[in-house]
Short mmCIF file of C-alpha atoms in Angstrom, two decimals:
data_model
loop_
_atom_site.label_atom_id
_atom_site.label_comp_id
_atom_site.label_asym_id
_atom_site.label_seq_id
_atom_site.Cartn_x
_atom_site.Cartn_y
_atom_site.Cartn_z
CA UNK A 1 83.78 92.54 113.39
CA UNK A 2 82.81 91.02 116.14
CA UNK A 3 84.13 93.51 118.67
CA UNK A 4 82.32 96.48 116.61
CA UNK A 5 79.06 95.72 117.20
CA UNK A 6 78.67 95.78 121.01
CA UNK A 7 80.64 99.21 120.98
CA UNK A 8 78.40 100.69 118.58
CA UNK A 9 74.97 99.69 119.69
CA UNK A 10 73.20 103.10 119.78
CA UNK A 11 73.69 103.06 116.34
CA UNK A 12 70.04 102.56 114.14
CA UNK A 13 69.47 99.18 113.03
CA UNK A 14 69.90 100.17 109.46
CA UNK A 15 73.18 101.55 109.88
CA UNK A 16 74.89 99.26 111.97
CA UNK A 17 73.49 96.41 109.29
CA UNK A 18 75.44 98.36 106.56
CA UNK A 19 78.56 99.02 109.10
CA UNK A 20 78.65 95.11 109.26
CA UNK A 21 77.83 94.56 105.84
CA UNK A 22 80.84 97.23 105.29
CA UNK A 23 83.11 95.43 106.97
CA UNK A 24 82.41 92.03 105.03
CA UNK A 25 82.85 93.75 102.05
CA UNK A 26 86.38 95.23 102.97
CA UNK A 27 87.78 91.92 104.40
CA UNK A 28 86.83 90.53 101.45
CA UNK A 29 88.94 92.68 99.17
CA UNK A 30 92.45 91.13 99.03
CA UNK A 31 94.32 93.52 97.20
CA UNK A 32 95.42 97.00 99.40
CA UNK A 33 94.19 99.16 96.73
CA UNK A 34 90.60 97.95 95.88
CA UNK A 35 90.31 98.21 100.05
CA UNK A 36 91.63 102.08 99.39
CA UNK A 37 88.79 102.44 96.87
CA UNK A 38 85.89 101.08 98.87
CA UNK A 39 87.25 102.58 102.05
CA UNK A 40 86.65 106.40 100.38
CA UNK A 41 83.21 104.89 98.38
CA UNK A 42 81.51 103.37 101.89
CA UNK A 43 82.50 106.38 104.18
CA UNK A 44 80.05 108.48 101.78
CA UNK A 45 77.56 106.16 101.30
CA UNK A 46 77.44 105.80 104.99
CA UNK A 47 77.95 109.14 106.49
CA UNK A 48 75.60 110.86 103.65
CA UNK A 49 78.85 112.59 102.62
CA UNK A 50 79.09 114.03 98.54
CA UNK A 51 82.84 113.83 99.00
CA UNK A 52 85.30 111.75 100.96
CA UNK A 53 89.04 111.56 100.16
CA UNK A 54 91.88 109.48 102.30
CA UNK A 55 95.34 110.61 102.06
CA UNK A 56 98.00 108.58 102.39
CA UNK A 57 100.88 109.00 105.05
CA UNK A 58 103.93 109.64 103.14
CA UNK A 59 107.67 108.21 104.28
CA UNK A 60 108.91 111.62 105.38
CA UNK A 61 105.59 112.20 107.46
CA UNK A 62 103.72 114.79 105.19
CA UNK A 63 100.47 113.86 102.71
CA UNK A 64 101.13 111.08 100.33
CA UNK A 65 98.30 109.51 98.06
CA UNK A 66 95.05 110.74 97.79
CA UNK A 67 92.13 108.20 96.67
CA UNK A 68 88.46 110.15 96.47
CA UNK A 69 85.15 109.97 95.81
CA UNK A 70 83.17 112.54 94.21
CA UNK A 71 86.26 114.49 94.09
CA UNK A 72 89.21 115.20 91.84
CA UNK A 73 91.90 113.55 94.27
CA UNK A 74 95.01 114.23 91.33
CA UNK A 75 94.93 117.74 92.40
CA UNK A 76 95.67 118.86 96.05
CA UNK A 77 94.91 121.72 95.87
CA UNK A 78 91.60 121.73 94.75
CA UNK A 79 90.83 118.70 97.12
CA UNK A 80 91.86 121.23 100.10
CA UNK A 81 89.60 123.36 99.21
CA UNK A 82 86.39 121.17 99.73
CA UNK A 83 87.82 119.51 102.71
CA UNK A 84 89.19 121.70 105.42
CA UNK A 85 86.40 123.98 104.94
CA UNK A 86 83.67 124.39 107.28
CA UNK A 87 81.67 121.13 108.16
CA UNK A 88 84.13 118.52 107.57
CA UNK A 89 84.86 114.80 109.40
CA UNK A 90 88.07 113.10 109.58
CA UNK A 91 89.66 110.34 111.28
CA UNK A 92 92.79 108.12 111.65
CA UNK A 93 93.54 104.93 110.29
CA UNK A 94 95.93 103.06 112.59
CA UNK A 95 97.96 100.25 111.43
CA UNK A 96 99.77 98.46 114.39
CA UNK A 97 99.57 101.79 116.21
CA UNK A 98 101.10 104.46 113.27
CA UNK A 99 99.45 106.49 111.26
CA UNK A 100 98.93 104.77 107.72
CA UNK A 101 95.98 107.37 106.11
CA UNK A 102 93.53 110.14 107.44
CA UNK A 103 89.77 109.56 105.77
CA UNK A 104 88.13 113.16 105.45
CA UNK A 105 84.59 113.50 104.89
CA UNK A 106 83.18 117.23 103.29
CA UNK A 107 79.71 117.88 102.31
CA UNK A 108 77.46 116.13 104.07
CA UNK A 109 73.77 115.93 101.88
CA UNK A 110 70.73 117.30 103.59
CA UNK A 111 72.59 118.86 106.57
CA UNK A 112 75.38 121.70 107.01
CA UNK A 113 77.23 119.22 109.62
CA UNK A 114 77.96 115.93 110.10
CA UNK A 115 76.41 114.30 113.77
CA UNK A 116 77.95 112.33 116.54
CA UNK A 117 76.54 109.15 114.84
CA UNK A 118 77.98 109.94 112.07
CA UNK A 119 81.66 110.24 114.25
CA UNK A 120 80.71 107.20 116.19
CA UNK A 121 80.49 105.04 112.48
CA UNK A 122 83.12 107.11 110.86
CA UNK A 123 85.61 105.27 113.56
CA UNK A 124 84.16 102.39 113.50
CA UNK A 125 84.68 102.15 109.60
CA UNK A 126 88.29 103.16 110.09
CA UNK A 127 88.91 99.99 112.43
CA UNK A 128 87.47 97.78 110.01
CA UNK A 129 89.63 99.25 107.36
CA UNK A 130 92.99 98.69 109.64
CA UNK A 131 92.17 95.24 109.86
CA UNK A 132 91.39 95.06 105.91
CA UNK A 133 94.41 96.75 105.09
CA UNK A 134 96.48 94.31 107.65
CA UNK A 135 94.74 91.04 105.59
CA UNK A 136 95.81 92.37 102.08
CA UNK A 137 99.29 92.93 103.01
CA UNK A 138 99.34 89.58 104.68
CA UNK A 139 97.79 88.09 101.79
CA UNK A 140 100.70 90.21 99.22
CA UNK A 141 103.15 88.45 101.41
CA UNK A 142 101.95 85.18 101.28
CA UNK A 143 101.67 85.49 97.16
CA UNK A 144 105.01 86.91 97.22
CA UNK A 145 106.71 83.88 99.43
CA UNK A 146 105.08 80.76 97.13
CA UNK A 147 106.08 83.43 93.90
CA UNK A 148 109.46 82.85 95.25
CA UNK A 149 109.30 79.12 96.47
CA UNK A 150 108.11 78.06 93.50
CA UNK A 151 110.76 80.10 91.74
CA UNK A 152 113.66 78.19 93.75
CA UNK A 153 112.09 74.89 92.77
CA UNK A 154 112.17 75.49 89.43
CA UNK A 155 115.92 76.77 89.44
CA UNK A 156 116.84 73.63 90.79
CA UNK A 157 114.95 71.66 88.15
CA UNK A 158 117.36 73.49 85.81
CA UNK A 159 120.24 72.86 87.85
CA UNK A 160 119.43 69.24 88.06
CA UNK A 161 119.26 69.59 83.86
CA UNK A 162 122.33 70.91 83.07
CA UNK A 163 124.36 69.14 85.72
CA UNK A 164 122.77 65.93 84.66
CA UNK A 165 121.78 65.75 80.79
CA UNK A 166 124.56 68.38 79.22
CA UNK A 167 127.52 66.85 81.53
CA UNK A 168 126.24 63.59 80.06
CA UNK A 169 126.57 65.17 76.92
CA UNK A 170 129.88 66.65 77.47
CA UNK A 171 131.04 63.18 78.48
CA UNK A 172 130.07 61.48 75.61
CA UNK A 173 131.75 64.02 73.47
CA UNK A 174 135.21 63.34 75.11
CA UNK A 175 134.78 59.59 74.92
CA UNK A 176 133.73 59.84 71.08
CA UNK A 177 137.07 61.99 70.34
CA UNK A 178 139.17 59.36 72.06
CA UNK A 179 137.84 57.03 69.74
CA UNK A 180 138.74 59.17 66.50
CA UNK A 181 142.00 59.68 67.71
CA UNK A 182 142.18 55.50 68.52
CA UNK A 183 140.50 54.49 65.45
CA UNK A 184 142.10 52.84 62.43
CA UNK A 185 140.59 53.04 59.64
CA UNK A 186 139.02 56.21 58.04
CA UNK A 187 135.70 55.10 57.75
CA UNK A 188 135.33 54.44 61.68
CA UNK A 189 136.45 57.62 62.22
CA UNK A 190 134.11 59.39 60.17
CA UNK A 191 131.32 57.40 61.62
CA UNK A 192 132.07 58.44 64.52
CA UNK A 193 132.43 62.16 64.15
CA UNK A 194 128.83 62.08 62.81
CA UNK A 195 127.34 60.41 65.73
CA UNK A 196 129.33 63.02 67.52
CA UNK A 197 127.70 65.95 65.47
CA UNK A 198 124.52 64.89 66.36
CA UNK A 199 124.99 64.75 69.98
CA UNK A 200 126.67 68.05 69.83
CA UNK A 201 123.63 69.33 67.87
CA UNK A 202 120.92 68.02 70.41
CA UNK A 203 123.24 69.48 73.19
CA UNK A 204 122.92 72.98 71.59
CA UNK A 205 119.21 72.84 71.37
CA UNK A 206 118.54 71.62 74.99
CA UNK A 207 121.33 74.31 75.95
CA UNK A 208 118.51 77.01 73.78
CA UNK A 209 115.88 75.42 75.67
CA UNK A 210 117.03 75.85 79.33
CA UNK A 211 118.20 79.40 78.23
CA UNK A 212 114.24 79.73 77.06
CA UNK A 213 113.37 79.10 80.29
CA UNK A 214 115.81 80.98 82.26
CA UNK A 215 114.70 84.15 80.54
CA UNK A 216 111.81 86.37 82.50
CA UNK A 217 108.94 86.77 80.69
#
């Protein structure tokens, strides 16, 4: 922000005040496609423009995405039409020196062409938006690495579980059929296979329960 201003000081007051006030506003959008939406929405409000669409670049270098304002951007075609007619703005949006999107402007209220100030803002709006659009997909990246962390934490929780209580388990059930086979008398033995039903039956519910909470929701 700070390197806007002094570029742009022929600018009037009130419009370099909303420039800034722009630029606030996009930083402080952390997901990439509410900064798409107010990208489109400020270039009109700021240029006096009725309609304002920014395409995409797509993978294999033609358009991809359109997101407008005060225009149908599903349809192509018809957004063509209205902006590479007569009287129409565009520039570049730059991200680490490719071409990410192209902002056209079309329409401009009150006048049949857009000005020089209106140029001058026009790029520096599309600065502020590279730097916007850098801080969201920073911020995406940073979700998606503590997603992930937090993921590997909690697999190892479950490691810890089954390695831990159902080898216990597992252990316990051996040592309780050695003592069937050892014991001798009939009613030892059939004490001890129930105490061994019951651990086998608390083994299968924990086993439910980690398999609970292995599942994606």
């Amino acid at each position: 922000m700070e390197r806007v201003i002094p570029d742009f000081e022929h600018l009037s007051q009130d419009r370099l005040r909303a420039l800034v006030a722009t630029g606030i506003a996009l930083n402080s959008e952390l997901s990439l496609e509410r900064v798409l939406e107010r990208v489109v929405e400020s270039a009109a409000t700021l240029t006096g423009a009725r309609h304002a669409l920014l395409e995409l670049a797509g993978a294999d270098g033609e358009g991809g995405r359109l997101v407008g304002f005060g225009i149908d951007s599903s349809s192509r075609e018809a957004a063509g039409e209205i902006l590479h007619g007569p009287g129409t703005l565009s520039e570049s949006i730059l991200i680490r020196g490719k071409p990410f999107a192209h902002l056209y402007l079309a329409a401009k209220r009150n006048a049949q062409f857009f000005t020089a100030e209106d140029e001058e803002l026009l790029r520096a709006l599309t600065t502020q938006t590279a730097v916007a659009i850098e801080m969201s997909e920073r911020v995406a990246r940073d979700s998606l690495r503590r997603v992930v962390a937090a993921q590997e934490l909690e697999r190892r929780r479950l490691s810890r579980e089954l390695h831990d209580e159902t080898a216990q388990t597992l252990t316990s059930v051996l040592l309780g059929l050695q003592s069937i086979v050892e014991a001798t008398d009939a009613e030892r033995a059939a004490a001890e296979a129930e105490r061994l039903r019951e651990i086998v039956t608390q083994a299968l519910q924990d086993v439910r329960r980690l398999a609970v909470e292995l599942r994606p929701k």
